[in-house]
Coordinates of C-alpha atoms in Angstrom, one line a residue:
Chain A
X26 CA 114.3 82.8 46.4
X27 CA 116.6 84.7 44.1
X28 CA 119.4 86.5 45.9
X29 CA 122.2 88.5 44.3
X30 CA 124.9 90.4 46.1
X31 CA 127.3 92.9 44.7
X32 CA 126.8 91.6 41.2
X33 CA 129.3 93.0 38.7
X34 CA 129.7 92.3 35.0
X35 CA 132.5 94.2 33.2
X36 CA 133.5 94.1 29.6
X37 CA 136.7 95.5 28.2
X38 CA 135.4 99.1 27.8
X39 CA 132.4 99.2 30.1
X40 CA 130.8 97.9 33.2
X41 CA 127.3 96.7 32.3
X42 CA 126.2 95.7 35.9
X43 CA 127.9 97.5 38.8
X44 CA 127.3 96.0 42.2
X45 CA 123.6 95.2 42.1
X46 CA 122.3 93.5 45.2
X47 CA 118.7 92.4 44.9
X48 CA 116.3 89.8 46.3
X49 CA 113.4 88.5 44.3
X50 CA 110.6 87.1 46.5
X51 CA 107.9 84.6 45.5
X52 CA 104.5 85.8 44.4
X53 CA 105.5 89.2 43.2
X54 CA 105.7 91.0 39.9
X55 CA 108.8 93.2 39.6
X56 CA 109.5 95.9 37.0
X57 CA 113.1 96.4 36.0
X58 CA 113.2 99.9 34.8
X59 CA 115.9 101.9 33.0
X60 CA 116.8 103.2 29.6
X61 CA 118.7 101.2 26.9
X62 CA 122.2 100.2 28.0
X63 CA 121.4 100.6 31.7
X64 CA 122.2 96.9 32.5
X65 CA 118.7 95.4 32.7
X66 CA 119.3 92.8 30.0
X67 CA 122.8 91.8 31.3
X68 CA 121.3 91.3 34.8
X69 CA 118.6 89.1 33.4
X70 CA 121.1 87.1 31.4
X71 CA 123.2 86.6 34.5
X72 CA 120.1 85.2 36.3
X73 CA 119.2 83.0 33.3
X74 CA 122.8 81.6 33.3
X75 CA 123.7 83.0 29.9
X76 CA 126.2 85.5 31.1
X77 CA 128.8 84.8 33.8
X78 CA 129.3 87.6 36.3
X79 CA 132.7 89.2 36.8
X80 CA 132.2 89.2 40.6
X81 CA 129.6 89.0 43.2
X82 CA 127.3 86.1 44.1
X83 CA 124.0 84.9 42.8
X84 CA 121.9 82.0 44.1
X85 CA 118.4 80.7 43.4
X86 CA 116.9 78.8 46.4
X87 CA 120.4 78.6 47.8
X88 CA 122.1 77.0 44.7
X89 CA 124.3 78.8 42.3
X90 CA 123.0 79.5 38.8
X91 CA 123.5 76.5 36.5
X92 CA 121.7 73.7 34.7
X93 CA 119.5 73.0 37.7
X94 CA 118.2 76.6 38.1
X95 CA 117.4 76.7 34.4
X96 CA 114.7 74.1 35.1
X97 CA 112.9 76.6 37.3
X98 CA 113.7 79.9 35.7
X99 CA 112.1 80.9 32.4
X100 CA 113.9 83.6 30.5
X101 CA 112.5 85.4 27.5
X102 CA 115.2 87.3 25.6
X103 CA 114.4 90.4 23.7
X104 CA 115.9 89.2 20.4
X105 CA 114.4 86.5 18.2
X106 CA 116.4 83.3 18.8
X107 CA 114.6 80.2 17.4
X108 CA 116.4 78.0 14.9
X109 CA 115.8 78.9 11.3
X110 CA 114.1 75.6 10.4
X111 CA 111.5 75.8 13.2
X112 CA 107.8 76.2 12.8
X113 CA 105.7 77.3 15.7
X114 CA 104.8 73.7 16.4
X115 CA 108.6 72.8 16.4
X116 CA 109.2 75.5 19.0
X117 CA 106.5 73.9 21.3
X118 CA 108.0 70.5 20.8
X119 CA 111.5 71.8 21.6
X120 CA 110.3 73.4 24.8
X121 CA 108.4 70.2 25.7
X122 CA 111.5 68.1 25.1
X123 CA 113.7 70.2 27.4
X124 CA 111.5 71.7 30.1
X125 CA 109.5 69.4 32.4
X126 CA 107.3 72.4 33.4
X127 CA 106.2 73.1 29.8
X128 CA 102.5 72.7 29.3
X129 CA 101.7 72.0 25.6
X130 CA 98.0 72.6 26.0
X131 CA 98.7 76.0 27.5
X132 CA 101.1 76.7 24.6
X133 CA 98.3 75.8 22.1
X134 CA 95.9 78.1 24.0
X135 CA 98.3 81.0 24.0
X136 CA 99.2 80.5 20.3
X137 CA 95.4 80.8 19.5
X138 CA 95.0 83.8 21.8
X139 CA 97.9 85.5 20.0
X140 CA 96.4 84.8 16.6
X141 CA 99.4 82.6 15.5
X142 CA 99.4 79.4 13.4
X143 CA 101.3 76.3 14.4
X144 CA 102.5 75.7 10.8
X145 CA 104.0 79.2 10.4
X146 CA 107.8 79.4 10.3
X147 CA 109.2 81.2 13.3
X148 CA 111.9 82.8 11.1
X149 CA 109.4 84.5 8.7
X150 CA 107.2 86.0 11.4
X151 CA 107.0 89.8 11.7
X152 CA 108.7 91.3 14.8
X153 CA 105.3 91.7 16.5
X154 CA 104.3 88.1 15.8
X155 CA 107.8 86.8 16.8
X156 CA 107.5 88.6 20.1
X157 CA 104.1 86.9 20.7
X158 CA 105.6 83.5 20.0
X159 CA 108.4 84.1 22.5
X160 CA 105.9 85.1 25.1
X161 CA 103.7 82.1 24.4
X162 CA 106.6 79.7 24.6
X163 CA 108.0 81.2 27.8
X164 CA 104.6 81.6 29.6
X165 CA 103.5 78.0 28.7
X166 CA 106.1 76.9 31.2
X167 CA 105.0 76.7 34.8
X168 CA 108.2 78.2 36.0
X169 CA 109.0 79.5 39.5
X170 CA 110.6 82.7 38.1
X171 CA 109.9 84.4 34.8
X172 CA 112.3 86.9 33.4
X173 CA 110.6 88.8 30.5
X174 CA 112.9 91.2 28.7
X175 CA 110.9 93.8 26.9
X176 CA 107.8 91.6 26.5
X177 CA 105.8 94.5 24.9
X178 CA 108.4 95.5 22.3
X179 CA 107.0 95.3 18.8
X180 CA 103.6 94.3 20.1
X181 CA 100.6 96.4 18.9
X182 CA 98.3 98.1 21.3
X183 CA 95.5 95.6 21.0
X184 CA 97.8 92.6 21.4
X185 CA 99.5 94.2 24.4
X186 CA 96.3 93.5 26.4
X187 CA 96.6 89.8 25.5
X188 CA 100.2 89.8 26.6
X189 CA 99.5 91.5 29.9
X190 CA 96.6 89.1 30.5
X191 CA 98.9 86.1 29.8
X192 CA 101.5 87.5 32.2
X193 CA 98.9 88.0 34.9
X194 CA 97.6 84.5 34.4
X195 CA 101.1 83.1 34.9
X196 CA 101.5 85.0 38.2
X197 CA 100.6 83.2 41.3
X198 CA 101.8 83.0 44.9
X199 CA 104.6 80.5 44.1
X200 CA 106.0 82.3 41.1
X201 CA 107.7 85.6 40.5
X202 CA 107.9 87.7 37.4
X203 CA 110.5 90.2 36.5
X204 CA 109.6 92.4 33.6
X205 CA 111.8 94.9 31.9
X206 CA 110.2 97.5 29.7
X207 CA 110.5 101.1 28.4
X208 CA 106.7 101.2 28.4
X209 CA 106.5 102.1 32.1
X210 CA 102.9 103.3 32.0
X211 CA 101.8 99.8 30.7
X212 CA 103.6 98.1 33.6
X213 CA 102.6 100.6 36.4
X214 CA 99.1 99.0 36.7
X215 CA 100.4 95.4 37.3
X216 CA 103.6 95.6 39.2
X217 CA 104.2 95.0 42.9
X218 CA 107.8 96.2 43.1
X219 CA 109.9 98.6 41.0
X220 CA 113.7 98.4 40.5
X221 CA 115.3 101.5 38.8
X222 CA 118.7 100.8 37.2
X223 CA 121.0 103.5 35.9
X224 CA 124.4 103.0 34.4
X225 CA 124.5 99.4 35.7
X226 CA 123.7 100.4 39.3
X227 CA 120.4 100.2 41.2
X228 CA 119.3 103.7 42.1
X229 CA 115.9 102.9 43.7
X230 CA 114.1 99.7 44.7
X231 CA 111.0 98.9 46.6
X232 CA 107.3 98.2 46.7
X233 CA 105.6 100.2 44.0
X234 CA 102.8 101.3 46.4
X235 CA 105.3 102.4 49.0
X236 CA 107.5 104.3 46.5
X237 CA 104.4 106.2 45.2
X238 CA 103.3 107.1 48.7
X239 CA 106.7 108.2 49.9
X240 CA 107.6 110.2 46.9
X241 CA 104.1 111.4 46.1
X242 CA 104.6 110.5 42.4
X243 CA 103.6 107.7 40.0
X244 CA 106.3 105.3 38.8
X245 CA 106.0 106.9 35.4
X246 CA 106.8 110.4 36.8
X247 CA 109.7 109.0 38.9
X248 CA 111.1 107.3 35.8
X249 CA 111.0 110.6 34.0
X250 CA 112.7 112.3 36.9
X251 CA 115.5 109.7 37.3
X252 CA 116.3 109.3 33.7
X253 CA 115.6 112.8 32.2
Chain B
X14 CA 121.8 63.8 26.0
X15 CA 119.8 62.1 23.3
X16 CA 117.5 65.1 23.0
X17 CA 120.5 67.3 22.5
X18 CA 121.8 64.9 19.9
X19 CA 118.5 64.9 18.1
X20 CA 118.5 68.7 17.7
X21 CA 122.2 68.8 16.8
X22 CA 121.4 66.3 14.0
X23 CA 118.3 68.4 13.0
X24 CA 120.4 71.6 12.8
X25 CA 122.8 69.8 10.4
X26 CA 120.2 68.0 8.4
X27 CA 120.4 70.2 5.3
X28 CA 124.0 69.2 4.5
X29 CA 123.0 65.5 4.7
X30 CA 120.2 66.1 2.2
X31 CA 122.6 67.8 -0.2
X32 CA 125.1 65.0 0.1
X33 CA 122.4 62.4 -0.5
X34 CA 121.1 64.3 -3.5
X35 CA 124.6 64.4 -5.0
X36 CA 125.1 60.7 -4.3
X37 CA 121.7 60.1 -6.1
X38 CA 122.8 62.1 -9.1
X39 CA 126.2 60.2 -9.4
X40 CA 124.4 56.9 -8.9
X41 CA 122.1 57.6 -11.8
X42 CA 125.1 58.6 -13.9
X43 CA 126.8 55.3 -12.9
X44 CA 123.8 53.1 -13.7
X45 CA 123.3 54.9 -17.0
X46 CA 127.0 54.3 -17.8
X47 CA 126.8 50.6 -17.0
X48 CA 123.5 50.0 -18.8
X49 CA 124.6 52.0 -21.9
X50 CA 128.1 50.4 -21.6
X51 CA 129.8 53.8 -21.6
X52 CA 133.1 53.3 -19.9
X53 CA 133.9 57.0 -19.7
X54 CA 130.6 57.8 -17.9
X55 CA 131.2 55.0 -15.4
X56 CA 134.8 56.1 -14.8
X57 CA 133.7 59.8 -14.3
X58 CA 130.9 58.7 -11.9
X59 CA 133.3 56.6 -9.8
X60 CA 135.9 59.4 -9.8
X61 CA 133.3 62.0 -8.7
X62 CA 131.9 59.6 -6.2
X63 CA 135.3 59.1 -4.5
X64 CA 135.9 62.9 -4.4
X65 CA 132.4 63.4 -3.0
X66 CA 132.9 60.7 -0.3
X67 CA 136.2 62.3 0.8
X68 CA 134.7 65.9 0.9
X69 CA 131.5 64.7 2.6
X70 CA 133.3 62.9 5.4
X71 CA 135.6 65.9 6.0
X72 CA 132.7 68.3 5.9
X73 CA 130.5 66.2 8.2
X74 CA 133.4 65.9 10.6
X75 CA 134.0 69.7 10.9
X76 CA 130.4 70.8 10.5
X77 CA 130.2 70.2 14.3
X78 CA 132.8 72.9 14.8
X79 CA 131.0 75.4 12.4
X80 CA 127.7 74.8 14.2
X81 CA 129.4 75.2 17.6
X82 CA 130.9 78.5 16.5
X83 CA 127.5 79.7 15.3
X84 CA 126.0 78.5 18.6
X85 CA 128.4 80.8 20.4
X86 CA 128.2 83.9 18.3
X87 CA 124.5 84.2 17.3
X88 CA 121.4 84.7 19.4
X89 CA 120.4 81.1 18.5
X90 CA 122.8 80.2 21.3
X91 CA 120.0 80.9 23.7
X92 CA 118.2 77.8 22.3
X93 CA 121.0 75.7 23.5
X94 CA 122.2 77.5 26.6
X95 CA 118.8 78.2 28.1
X96 CA 118.1 74.5 28.4
X97 CA 118.8 72.7 31.7
X98 CA 121.9 70.8 30.3
X99 CA 125.4 70.9 31.7
X100 CA 128.2 72.2 29.6
X101 CA 129.7 68.7 29.7
X102 CA 126.4 67.3 28.3
X103 CA 126.3 69.9 25.5
X104 CA 129.9 69.4 24.3
X105 CA 129.5 65.6 24.7
X106 CA 126.3 65.6 22.6
X107 CA 128.0 67.6 19.9
X108 CA 131.0 65.2 19.7
X109 CA 128.7 62.1 19.8
X110 CA 126.4 63.5 17.1
X111 CA 129.5 64.1 14.9
X112 CA 130.7 60.5 15.4
X113 CA 127.3 59.2 14.6
X114 CA 126.9 61.3 11.5
X115 CA 130.3 60.4 10.1
X116 CA 129.6 56.7 10.8
X117 CA 126.2 57.1 8.9
X118 CA 127.9 58.9 6.1
X119 CA 130.4 56.1 5.8
X120 CA 127.6 53.5 5.9
X121 CA 125.8 55.3 3.1
X122 CA 128.9 55.5 0.9
X123 CA 129.8 51.9 1.7
X124 CA 126.3 50.7 0.9
X125 CA 126.3 52.5 -2.4
X126 CA 129.7 50.9 -3.3
X127 CA 128.5 47.4 -2.5
X128 CA 125.2 48.0 -4.4
X129 CA 127.2 49.2 -7.4
X130 CA 129.4 46.1 -7.3
X131 CA 126.3 43.9 -7.1
X132 CA 124.7 45.8 -9.9
X133 CA 127.7 45.3 -12.1
X134 CA 127.8 41.7 -11.2
X135 CA 124.1 41.3 -12.2
X136 CA 124.8 43.1 -15.4
X137 CA 127.7 40.8 -16.3
X138 CA 126.1 37.7 -14.7
X139 CA 129.0 36.8 -12.5
X140 CA 129.4 37.9 -8.9
X141 CA 132.4 35.8 -8.5
X142 CA 134.2 37.4 -11.4
X143 CA 133.6 40.9 -10.0
X144 CA 134.8 39.9 -6.6
X145 CA 137.9 38.4 -8.1
X146 CA 138.5 41.6 -10.0
X147 CA 138.1 43.7 -6.8
X148 CA 140.5 41.3 -4.9
X149 CA 143.0 41.5 -7.8
X150 CA 142.8 45.3 -7.7
X151 CA 143.6 45.5 -4.0
X152 CA 146.4 43.0 -4.4
X153 CA 148.0 44.8 -7.3
X154 CA 147.2 48.4 -6.5
X155 CA 148.2 48.2 -2.9
X156 CA 150.9 45.5 -3.1
X157 CA 150.7 45.1 0.7
X158 CA 151.1 42.1 2.8
X159 CA 148.1 42.9 4.9
X160 CA 148.1 42.0 8.6
X161 CA 144.7 42.1 10.3
X162 CA 146.0 43.4 13.7
X163 CA 147.7 46.2 11.9
X164 CA 144.5 47.2 10.0
X165 CA 142.4 47.1 13.2
X166 CA 144.9 49.2 15.2
X167 CA 145.2 51.6 12.3
X168 CA 141.4 52.0 12.1
X169 CA 141.1 52.6 15.9
X170 CA 144.1 55.0 15.8
X171 CA 142.5 56.9 12.9
X172 CA 139.1 57.1 14.7
X173 CA 140.6 58.3 18.0
X174 CA 142.9 60.8 16.2
X175 CA 139.9 62.1 14.2
X176 CA 137.8 62.6 17.4
X177 CA 140.8 64.4 18.9
X178 CA 140.8 66.8 15.9
X179 CA 137.1 67.6 16.5
X180 CA 137.6 68.2 20.2
X181 CA 140.6 70.4 19.6
X182 CA 138.6 72.4 17.1
X183 CA 135.9 72.9 19.8
X184 CA 138.5 73.7 22.4
X185 CA 140.1 76.4 20.1
X186 CA 136.7 78.0 19.4
X187 CA 135.8 78.0 23.1
X188 CA 139.2 79.5 24.0
X189 CA 138.6 82.3 21.4
X190 CA 135.2 83.1 22.9
X191 CA 136.4 83.2 26.5
X192 CA 140.0 84.2 27.2
X193 CA 140.3 85.9 23.8
X194 CA 136.8 87.2 23.7
X195 CA 137.9 90.7 22.8
X196 CA 140.1 89.6 19.9
X197 CA 139.1 90.7 16.4
X198 CA 138.6 88.1 13.5
X199 CA 137.6 85.4 16.0
X200 CA 137.3 82.7 13.2
X201 CA 140.8 83.3 12.0
X202 CA 142.1 83.3 15.6
X203 CA 140.3 80.0 16.2
X204 CA 141.8 78.4 13.1
X205 CA 145.3 79.6 14.1
X206 CA 144.8 78.2 17.6
X207 CA 143.6 74.9 16.2
X208 CA 146.8 74.4 14.2
X209 CA 149.0 75.6 17.0
X210 CA 147.4 73.2 19.5
X211 CA 147.6 70.4 16.9
X212 CA 151.3 71.1 16.5
X213 CA 151.7 70.9 20.3
X214 CA 149.8 67.7 20.4
X215 CA 152.1 66.1 17.8
X216 CA 155.1 67.3 19.7
X217 CA 153.8 65.7 22.9
X218 CA 153.0 62.4 21.1
X219 CA 156.5 62.4 19.6
X220 CA 158.1 63.2 22.9
X221 CA 156.4 60.2 24.6
X222 CA 156.7 58.0 21.6
X223 CA 159.9 58.9 19.6
X224 CA 159.2 56.1 17.1
X225 CA 155.7 57.5 16.2
X226 CA 156.6 57.6 12.5
X227 CA 157.2 53.9 12.3
X228 CA 153.8 52.2 11.9
X229 CA 153.5 49.1 14.0
X230 CA 150.6 47.8 16.1
X231 CA 152.4 48.6 19.3
X232 CA 153.3 52.2 18.3
X233 CA 149.7 52.8 17.2
X234 CA 148.3 51.4 20.4
X235 CA 150.6 53.7 22.4
X236 CA 149.7 56.7 20.2
X237 CA 145.9 55.8 20.5
X238 CA 146.3 55.8 24.3
X239 CA 148.0 59.3 24.3
X240 CA 145.4 60.7 21.9
X241 CA 142.6 59.3 24.1
X242 CA 144.0 61.0 27.2
X243 CA 144.4 64.3 25.3
X244 CA 140.9 64.0 23.9
X245 CA 139.5 63.6 27.4
X246 CA 141.6 66.6 28.6
X247 CA 140.5 68.9 25.7
X248 CA 136.9 67.8 26.2
X249 CA 137.0 68.6 29.9
X250 CA 138.8 71.9 29.2
X251 CA 136.2 72.9 26.6
X252 CA 133.3 72.0 28.9
X253 CA 134.9 73.8 31.9
X254 CA 135.4 77.0 29.9
X255 CA 131.9 76.8 28.6
X256 CA 130.5 76.3 32.1
X257 CA 132.6 78.9 33.9
X258 CA 133.6 81.5 31.4
X259 CA 131.4 81.7 28.2
X260 CA 128.8 84.5 28.1
X261 CA 126.5 84.4 25.1

């Protein structure tokens, strides 16, 4: 499915991603773990086609990242990004115009679940509500690969359950989900694989169950051990 | 492509509303002047209208470049670059939207001018008289022996040159966000690059056509050809950089 080899992204003063090689397989939920600045977002942006790698290769179903892979990969950035004039309904229409896999009924359902109103302006939403809108727009696509960057950021404890439920509903045997989050304990319950990134490099990767069995520790404890 | 153009137009809608509102105010001023027979008010309205028309067309032309720059430097860039569109389609949609908007702006101002002439004609009960006055004005003010082929070549030449300016502006911005991504004061660098490239383009055109300054249909046809080729090259260069080098 997604194959990246020796992926590097360097800026003038730093290397954000340093030689990451990772395969993302269908039907699995991956947690991309690491503190701020570890390279998670840059890696996701490379997969989404927003950032061009300095070196290395990356393909999705055998084709390089580009306009065609964007039809199958749904990326949710961590920052708000909708146009200033847009209402929530406009956001849905925009996604419907550009993504063939967007389901407007599912979008409406998710908007209701998240306690949002179609007439509200995206720009004037609080950070928590804006995060819910991003999640609803992204998960209303029937994508093959979802990349959700910090989907629980700014979302209150009660709404987190809604978000996690929506993520699990999007997961199926044909689609994969890659989640990045600092809230490791929230993710531990739902992930199949864990990828630990430190200073742009992958330090540990594998099936969550296997890692727990081999190391005799939960993912949360391993996170503390690696990044402490 | 049409969907991209639709959203480009929507992003730039506010400026069109402002322009229309200002046209509306000046039109009211003009109508009041004609009805009340206040020559100063009419003259002021016409004067402001001409200035507004010039500024509007210039602004609408380069709004595309401002929007493009914003697309590259803010997080709203994701809205554009996450969609499954090629860089060639994105740049093409921006250029075509700008052409369409300038054309529409021209149509609005042209329609208002014609409407005002008809209004004056209605007021003074003689369309023929007004048309004669307008004809006389062009004859006396311009004192030109007008040739149709020269006018057509001049209009095509101006249109192509103007599209070239827009594409060069986009090229300069893209260059700043790729190979000069680490530069400070990116906007100033883009503007400096724009004028530098424009100077280079002029030199190329003068090198190929040494008689560029002498306006004849043939010279303008040649210059139009050169500018078309350069427009295509700058468009391809902009889209290539966007596709291969730009990270947002």
